[in-house]
Coordinates of C-alpha atoms in Angstrom, one line a residue:
M62 CA -29.3 -29.5 32.9
S63 CA -29.1 -30.2 36.6
K64 CA -31.5 -28.5 39.0
Q65 CA -30.7 -25.0 40.2
Y66 CA -31.5 -23.6 43.6
V67 CA -32.4 -20.4 45.2
V68 CA -30.0 -19.8 48.1
A69 CA -30.3 -17.2 50.8
V70 CA -27.4 -16.1 53.0
V71 CA -28.6 -14.5 56.2
G72 CA -26.0 -12.4 57.9
A73 CA -24.3 -11.8 54.5
T74 CA -22.3 -8.8 55.7
G75 CA -20.5 -10.6 58.5
A76 CA -17.2 -12.4 58.3
V77 CA -18.9 -15.9 58.1
G78 CA -21.6 -14.7 55.7
E79 CA -19.0 -13.2 53.3
T80 CA -17.0 -16.5 53.5
M81 CA -20.2 -18.5 52.8
L82 CA -20.7 -16.5 49.6
S83 CA -17.1 -17.1 48.6
V84 CA -17.3 -20.8 49.3
L85 CA -20.6 -21.1 47.4
H86 CA -19.0 -19.6 44.4
E87 CA -15.7 -21.5 44.7
R88 CA -17.5 -24.8 44.9
K89 CA -19.8 -24.0 42.0
F90 CA -22.9 -24.6 44.1
P91 CA -25.9 -25.0 41.6
A92 CA -27.5 -21.7 42.5
K93 CA -29.8 -19.9 40.0
D94 CA -30.2 -17.0 42.5
I95 CA -28.1 -15.9 45.5
I96 CA -29.9 -13.6 47.9
A97 CA -27.9 -11.7 50.5
L98 CA -29.8 -10.7 53.7
A99 CA -28.9 -8.8 56.8
S100 CA -30.4 -6.3 59.2
E101 CA -32.1 -3.0 58.1
R102 CA -28.9 -1.0 58.8
S103 CA -26.9 -3.1 56.3
A104 CA -29.7 -3.2 53.7
G105 CA -28.6 -1.5 50.5
T106 CA -24.9 -2.2 51.0
E107 CA -23.1 -4.6 48.6
V108 CA -21.3 -7.9 48.9
K109 CA -19.3 -10.0 46.5
Y110 CA -20.3 -13.3 44.9
G111 CA -17.4 -14.2 42.6
N112 CA -17.1 -11.3 40.1
K113 CA -20.7 -10.2 40.8
T114 CA -21.9 -7.7 43.2
I115 CA -25.1 -8.4 45.2
V116 CA -27.2 -5.8 46.9
V117 CA -28.0 -6.8 50.5
R118 CA -31.7 -6.9 51.3
D119 CA -33.5 -6.3 54.6
L120 CA -34.2 -9.6 56.4
A121 CA -37.2 -8.2 58.3
T122 CA -39.2 -7.4 55.2
F123 CA -38.0 -10.3 53.0
D124 CA -40.5 -13.0 51.9
P125 CA -38.8 -16.4 52.1
A126 CA -41.2 -18.1 49.7
G127 CA -39.3 -19.7 46.9
V128 CA -36.0 -20.1 48.8
D129 CA -34.6 -23.6 48.6
V130 CA -31.6 -23.3 50.9
A131 CA -31.0 -20.7 53.7
L132 CA -27.6 -20.4 55.3
F133 CA -27.9 -18.5 58.6
S134 CA -25.0 -16.7 60.3
A135 CA -26.6 -13.8 62.1
G136 CA -26.6 -14.8 65.7
G137 CA -28.9 -16.9 67.9
S138 CA -31.7 -14.4 68.4
V139 CA -32.0 -13.8 64.7
S140 CA -32.0 -17.5 64.0
K141 CA -34.7 -18.2 66.6
E142 CA -37.0 -15.6 65.0
Y143 CA -36.4 -16.2 61.3
A144 CA -35.1 -19.7 60.7
P145 CA -38.6 -21.3 61.5
K146 CA -40.2 -18.9 59.0
F147 CA -37.8 -19.9 56.3
A148 CA -38.3 -23.6 57.1
A149 CA -42.1 -23.1 57.1
A150 CA -41.8 -21.5 53.6
G151 CA -40.1 -24.7 52.3
A152 CA -36.4 -23.9 52.7
V153 CA -33.8 -26.2 54.2
V154 CA -32.2 -24.0 56.9
I155 CA -28.6 -24.6 57.9
D156 CA -27.9 -22.5 61.0
N157 CA -24.5 -21.5 62.3
S158 CA -25.7 -20.2 65.7
S159 CA -26.2 -22.0 69.0
A160 CA -29.9 -21.5 68.8
F161 CA -30.9 -25.1 67.9
R162 CA -27.8 -27.2 68.5
G163 CA -29.2 -28.8 71.7
D164 CA -32.6 -29.6 70.3
D165 CA -33.3 -33.3 69.9
D166 CA -35.3 -32.7 66.7
V167 CA -32.6 -30.7 65.0
P168 CA -29.6 -32.6 63.7
L169 CA -26.1 -31.3 64.6
V170 CA -23.9 -32.1 61.6
V171 CA -20.3 -32.2 60.6
S172 CA -20.3 -33.1 56.9
E173 CA -17.4 -35.6 57.1
V174 CA -18.5 -37.1 60.4
N175 CA -22.2 -37.8 60.8
P176 CA -24.0 -37.0 57.5
E177 CA -26.5 -39.7 58.2
A178 CA -28.0 -37.4 60.8
L179 CA -29.4 -35.2 58.0
K180 CA -32.1 -37.8 57.3
N181 CA -34.0 -36.8 60.4
R182 CA -34.8 -33.1 60.3
P183 CA -38.5 -32.8 61.1
R184 CA -38.3 -29.0 61.5
G185 CA -36.4 -28.4 58.3
I186 CA -33.5 -27.0 60.3
I187 CA -29.9 -28.3 60.5
A188 CA -27.4 -26.9 63.0
N189 CA -23.7 -26.3 62.5
P190 CA -21.6 -27.0 65.6
N191 CA -19.4 -24.5 67.3
C192 CA -16.2 -23.9 65.3
S193 CA -14.0 -25.5 68.0
T194 CA -16.2 -28.6 68.2
M195 CA -16.2 -28.8 64.4
Q196 CA -12.5 -29.3 63.9
L197 CA -12.3 -31.6 67.0
M198 CA -14.9 -33.9 65.6
V199 CA -13.1 -34.3 62.3
A200 CA -10.0 -35.4 64.2
L201 CA -11.7 -37.6 66.8
A202 CA -14.4 -39.4 64.8
P203 CA -12.1 -42.0 63.1
I204 CA -10.6 -42.9 66.5
Q205 CA -14.0 -43.1 68.2
R206 CA -15.3 -45.4 65.5
A207 CA -12.2 -47.7 65.7
V208 CA -11.5 -48.0 69.4
G209 CA -14.0 -45.8 71.3
I210 CA -13.2 -42.7 73.3
E211 CA -13.7 -42.7 77.1
R212 CA -12.4 -39.2 78.0
I213 CA -11.3 -36.0 76.2
N214 CA -9.3 -33.3 77.9
I215 CA -8.9 -30.2 75.7
A216 CA -7.5 -26.7 75.8
T217 CA -8.3 -24.4 72.9
Y218 CA -6.3 -21.5 71.6
Q219 CA -9.0 -19.6 69.8
S220 CA -8.4 -16.7 67.4
V221 CA -10.2 -13.4 67.8
S222 CA -12.1 -13.8 64.5
G223 CA -14.4 -16.2 66.4
T224 CA -15.6 -13.2 68.4
G225 CA -16.3 -11.1 65.3
V226 CA -15.0 -8.2 63.2
K227 CA -14.9 -5.8 66.2
A228 CA -12.6 -8.2 68.0
M229 CA -10.2 -8.3 65.0
E230 CA -10.2 -4.6 64.9
E231 CA -9.5 -4.4 68.6
L232 CA -6.5 -6.7 68.3
G233 CA -5.1 -4.7 65.4
K234 CA -5.6 -1.3 67.2
Q235 CA -4.1 -2.6 70.5
T236 CA -1.1 -4.1 68.7
A237 CA -0.4 -0.9 66.8
S238 CA -0.9 1.2 70.0
L239 CA 1.4 -0.9 72.1
L240 CA 4.1 -1.0 69.4
N241 CA 4.0 2.8 69.6
F242 CA 4.5 2.6 73.3
Q243 CA 1.0 3.7 74.1
G244 CA -1.7 2.0 76.1
A245 CA -4.2 -0.6 75.0
E246 CA -7.9 0.0 75.4
A247 CA -10.1 -3.1 75.9
N248 CA -13.8 -2.9 74.7
V249 CA -14.6 -6.2 73.2
Y250 CA -12.7 -8.4 75.6
P251 CA -12.6 -7.8 79.4
V252 CA -8.8 -7.3 79.3
Q253 CA -6.2 -6.6 76.7
I254 CA -5.9 -9.3 74.0
A255 CA -2.8 -8.0 72.2
F256 CA 0.4 -9.9 73.4
N257 CA -1.8 -11.7 75.9
V258 CA -4.0 -14.8 76.4
I259 CA -7.4 -14.8 78.0
P260 CA -8.8 -18.0 79.6
H261 CA -12.4 -17.0 79.0
G262 CA -14.9 -17.6 76.2
G263 CA -18.6 -17.0 76.5
D264 CA -20.5 -16.5 79.8
F265 CA -19.6 -18.1 83.1
L266 CA -21.9 -20.9 84.4
D267 CA -22.6 -21.9 88.0
N268 CA -20.2 -24.8 87.7
G269 CA -17.3 -22.5 86.8
Y270 CA -17.1 -23.5 83.2
T271 CA -18.0 -21.1 80.4
T272 CA -20.7 -21.5 77.8
E273 CA -17.9 -21.9 75.1
E274 CA -16.4 -24.8 77.1
W275 CA -19.8 -26.4 77.8
K276 CA -20.6 -26.4 74.1
L277 CA -17.6 -28.7 73.6
V278 CA -19.1 -31.1 76.1
T279 CA -22.6 -31.3 74.8
E280 CA -21.9 -31.0 71.1
T281 CA -19.2 -33.7 71.1
R282 CA -21.6 -36.2 72.7
K283 CA -24.4 -35.4 70.3
I284 CA -22.3 -35.6 67.1
L285 CA -20.4 -38.7 68.1
G286 CA -23.6 -40.3 69.5
D287 CA -22.2 -41.2 72.8
D288 CA -23.4 -39.5 76.0
S289 CA -20.9 -41.5 78.1
I290 CA -17.8 -39.7 76.7
Q291 CA -16.3 -37.5 79.4
V292 CA -15.2 -34.1 78.2
N293 CA -13.2 -31.5 80.1
A294 CA -12.5 -28.2 78.3
T295 CA -10.6 -25.0 78.9
V296 CA -11.2 -22.2 76.3
V297 CA -8.5 -19.7 75.8
R298 CA -8.6 -16.6 73.5
V299 CA -5.2 -15.8 71.9
P300 CA -3.9 -12.9 69.8
V301 CA -4.3 -14.6 66.4
F302 CA -6.6 -13.3 63.7
Y303 CA -7.7 -16.5 62.0
G304 CA -7.4 -20.2 63.0
H305 CA -8.3 -22.1 66.2
S306 CA -5.8 -24.5 67.7
E307 CA -6.5 -27.3 70.2
A308 CA -4.3 -29.3 72.5
V309 CA -6.2 -32.6 72.7
H310 CA -5.6 -35.4 75.2
I311 CA -7.9 -38.5 74.9
E312 CA -8.2 -41.7 76.7
T313 CA -9.5 -44.5 74.5
R314 CA -11.6 -47.5 75.4
E315 CA -9.2 -49.8 73.6
K316 CA -5.5 -49.2 73.2
V317 CA -4.5 -47.5 70.0
T318 CA -0.9 -47.0 68.9
V319 CA 0.4 -43.8 67.3
E320 CA 1.0 -45.8 64.1
R321 CA -2.6 -47.0 64.0
A322 CA -3.9 -43.5 64.9
R323 CA -1.9 -42.1 61.9
E324 CA -3.6 -44.6 59.6
L325 CA -7.0 -43.7 60.9
L326 CA -6.5 -40.0 60.6
A327 CA -4.9 -40.2 57.1
A328 CA -8.0 -41.9 55.9
Q329 CA -10.4 -39.4 57.4
P330 CA -12.0 -37.1 54.8
G331 CA -11.4 -33.4 55.4
L332 CA -8.3 -34.0 57.4
E333 CA -4.6 -33.5 56.6
L334 CA -1.9 -35.0 58.8
V335 CA 1.1 -32.8 59.4
D336 CA 3.2 -34.8 61.9
D337 CA 6.9 -34.6 61.3
R338 CA 8.9 -34.7 64.5
A339 CA 11.1 -31.8 63.5
P340 CA 11.0 -28.0 64.0
G341 CA 8.1 -26.7 61.9
G342 CA 6.8 -30.2 61.2
Y343 CA 3.4 -29.4 62.7
P344 CA 0.4 -27.3 61.7
T345 CA -0.2 -23.7 62.9
P346 CA -2.9 -21.2 62.2
V347 CA -0.6 -19.1 60.0
T348 CA 1.4 -21.7 58.2
H349 CA -1.4 -24.1 57.4
A350 CA -5.0 -23.3 58.5
S351 CA -5.8 -19.7 57.6
G352 CA -7.8 -19.5 54.4
T353 CA -7.8 -23.3 53.8
D354 CA -10.3 -26.1 54.0
P355 CA -8.8 -29.0 55.9
V356 CA -8.6 -29.8 59.6
Y357 CA -4.9 -30.3 60.4
V358 CA -3.5 -32.7 63.0
G359 CA 0.0 -33.0 64.3
R360 CA 2.1 -33.6 67.4
L361 CA 0.7 -37.2 67.7
R362 CA 2.2 -39.1 70.6
E363 CA 1.2 -41.6 73.2
D364 CA 0.3 -40.1 76.6
V365 CA 3.0 -41.5 78.9
S366 CA 0.7 -40.8 81.9
H367 CA -2.1 -43.1 80.8
P368 CA -2.0 -46.7 79.3
R369 CA -4.6 -45.8 76.7
G370 CA -3.8 -42.1 76.3
L371 CA -3.2 -40.3 73.0
D372 CA -2.2 -36.6 72.5
M373 CA -2.6 -34.5 69.4
W374 CA -2.6 -30.9 68.2
V375 CA -5.6 -29.9 66.0
V376 CA -5.8 -26.7 63.9
A377 CA -8.3 -25.3 61.4
D378 CA -9.6 -22.0 60.0
N379 CA -12.5 -21.2 62.3
I380 CA -14.3 -19.0 59.9
R381 CA -13.9 -21.1 56.8
K382 CA -14.0 -24.8 57.9
G383 CA -15.4 -24.0 61.4
A384 CA -18.5 -22.3 60.0
A385 CA -18.9 -21.4 56.3
L386 CA -17.5 -24.4 54.5
N387 CA -19.4 -27.0 56.6
A388 CA -22.7 -25.1 56.0
V389 CA -22.1 -25.3 52.3
Q390 CA -21.0 -28.9 52.4
V391 CA -24.2 -29.8 54.3
A392 CA -26.2 -28.0 51.7
E393 CA -24.5 -30.1 49.0
L394 CA -25.4 -33.2 50.9
V395 CA -29.0 -32.1 51.1
I396 CA -29.4 -31.4 47.4
A397 CA -27.6 -34.7 46.6
E398 CA -30.1 -36.5 48.8
Q399 CA -32.9 -34.9 46.9
G400 CA -31.5 -36.1 43.6

């Protein structure tokens, strides 16, 4: 009988936490015990794990001794306080917040891109990238390895689920209200999101970029292992429930043709190429990404404005692949490493 593990999901009542539980069950993760943890106000509620129901426990009073793997998705402040405690108790922590992504002694890992980074985790903590960075790395890694990337210019079209359950509720309520010829009240976002697009994600920095945009800069360089890559990002929130899309324009160090790029992308694990030059021959959040595992790439073409330019369209489910699935895949790599 193969070894069984005690797995804790911190933030189990959130959208990502619930999806983590679903993915753990779907992929038959060798867990002898699944522990659902959340804040005191959620303690006592129930979450699903396959056909089973698990009672959520209070993170603040939980003793992490005996936990082998801890999947965190409860926000940066919670991770900063509790992730080191779980790691000190012997658990491998996989954290979905931004708390540790920039730390040199914490690997930032996309399972299909840089699994070798897992070998150096002195603090017992592994960071998940931002969901937008996650899907971008799956698409760009094979091209970076083959010909190198000099510059990335990206505009994201991010679904409201990336902001949380309250944002999804706000989109639904605003849409219903406007369709009934009533006004739209904005609480989660600074302006109306229904039937609108908002060029704003995170907090504004002194240089005019936002924190969501700057994550794409720093995380891309760390994951691809190349600080010389120039990244320019604009983050846009769109009235879509699930699935982030990205218009990506890259300048490579060596020329790569569309045909060669297709070959590289087709061979990349975790990626599905949807690139027919016909109406509907490209991926979208609704038709392809929502509820599925792959990162989808389409609209491949050479950039006519640059001799080494390549354009593509990248789509993935931000909650599933962009957060929950990668965390579980990393956990699978960790237990495989342990034998």
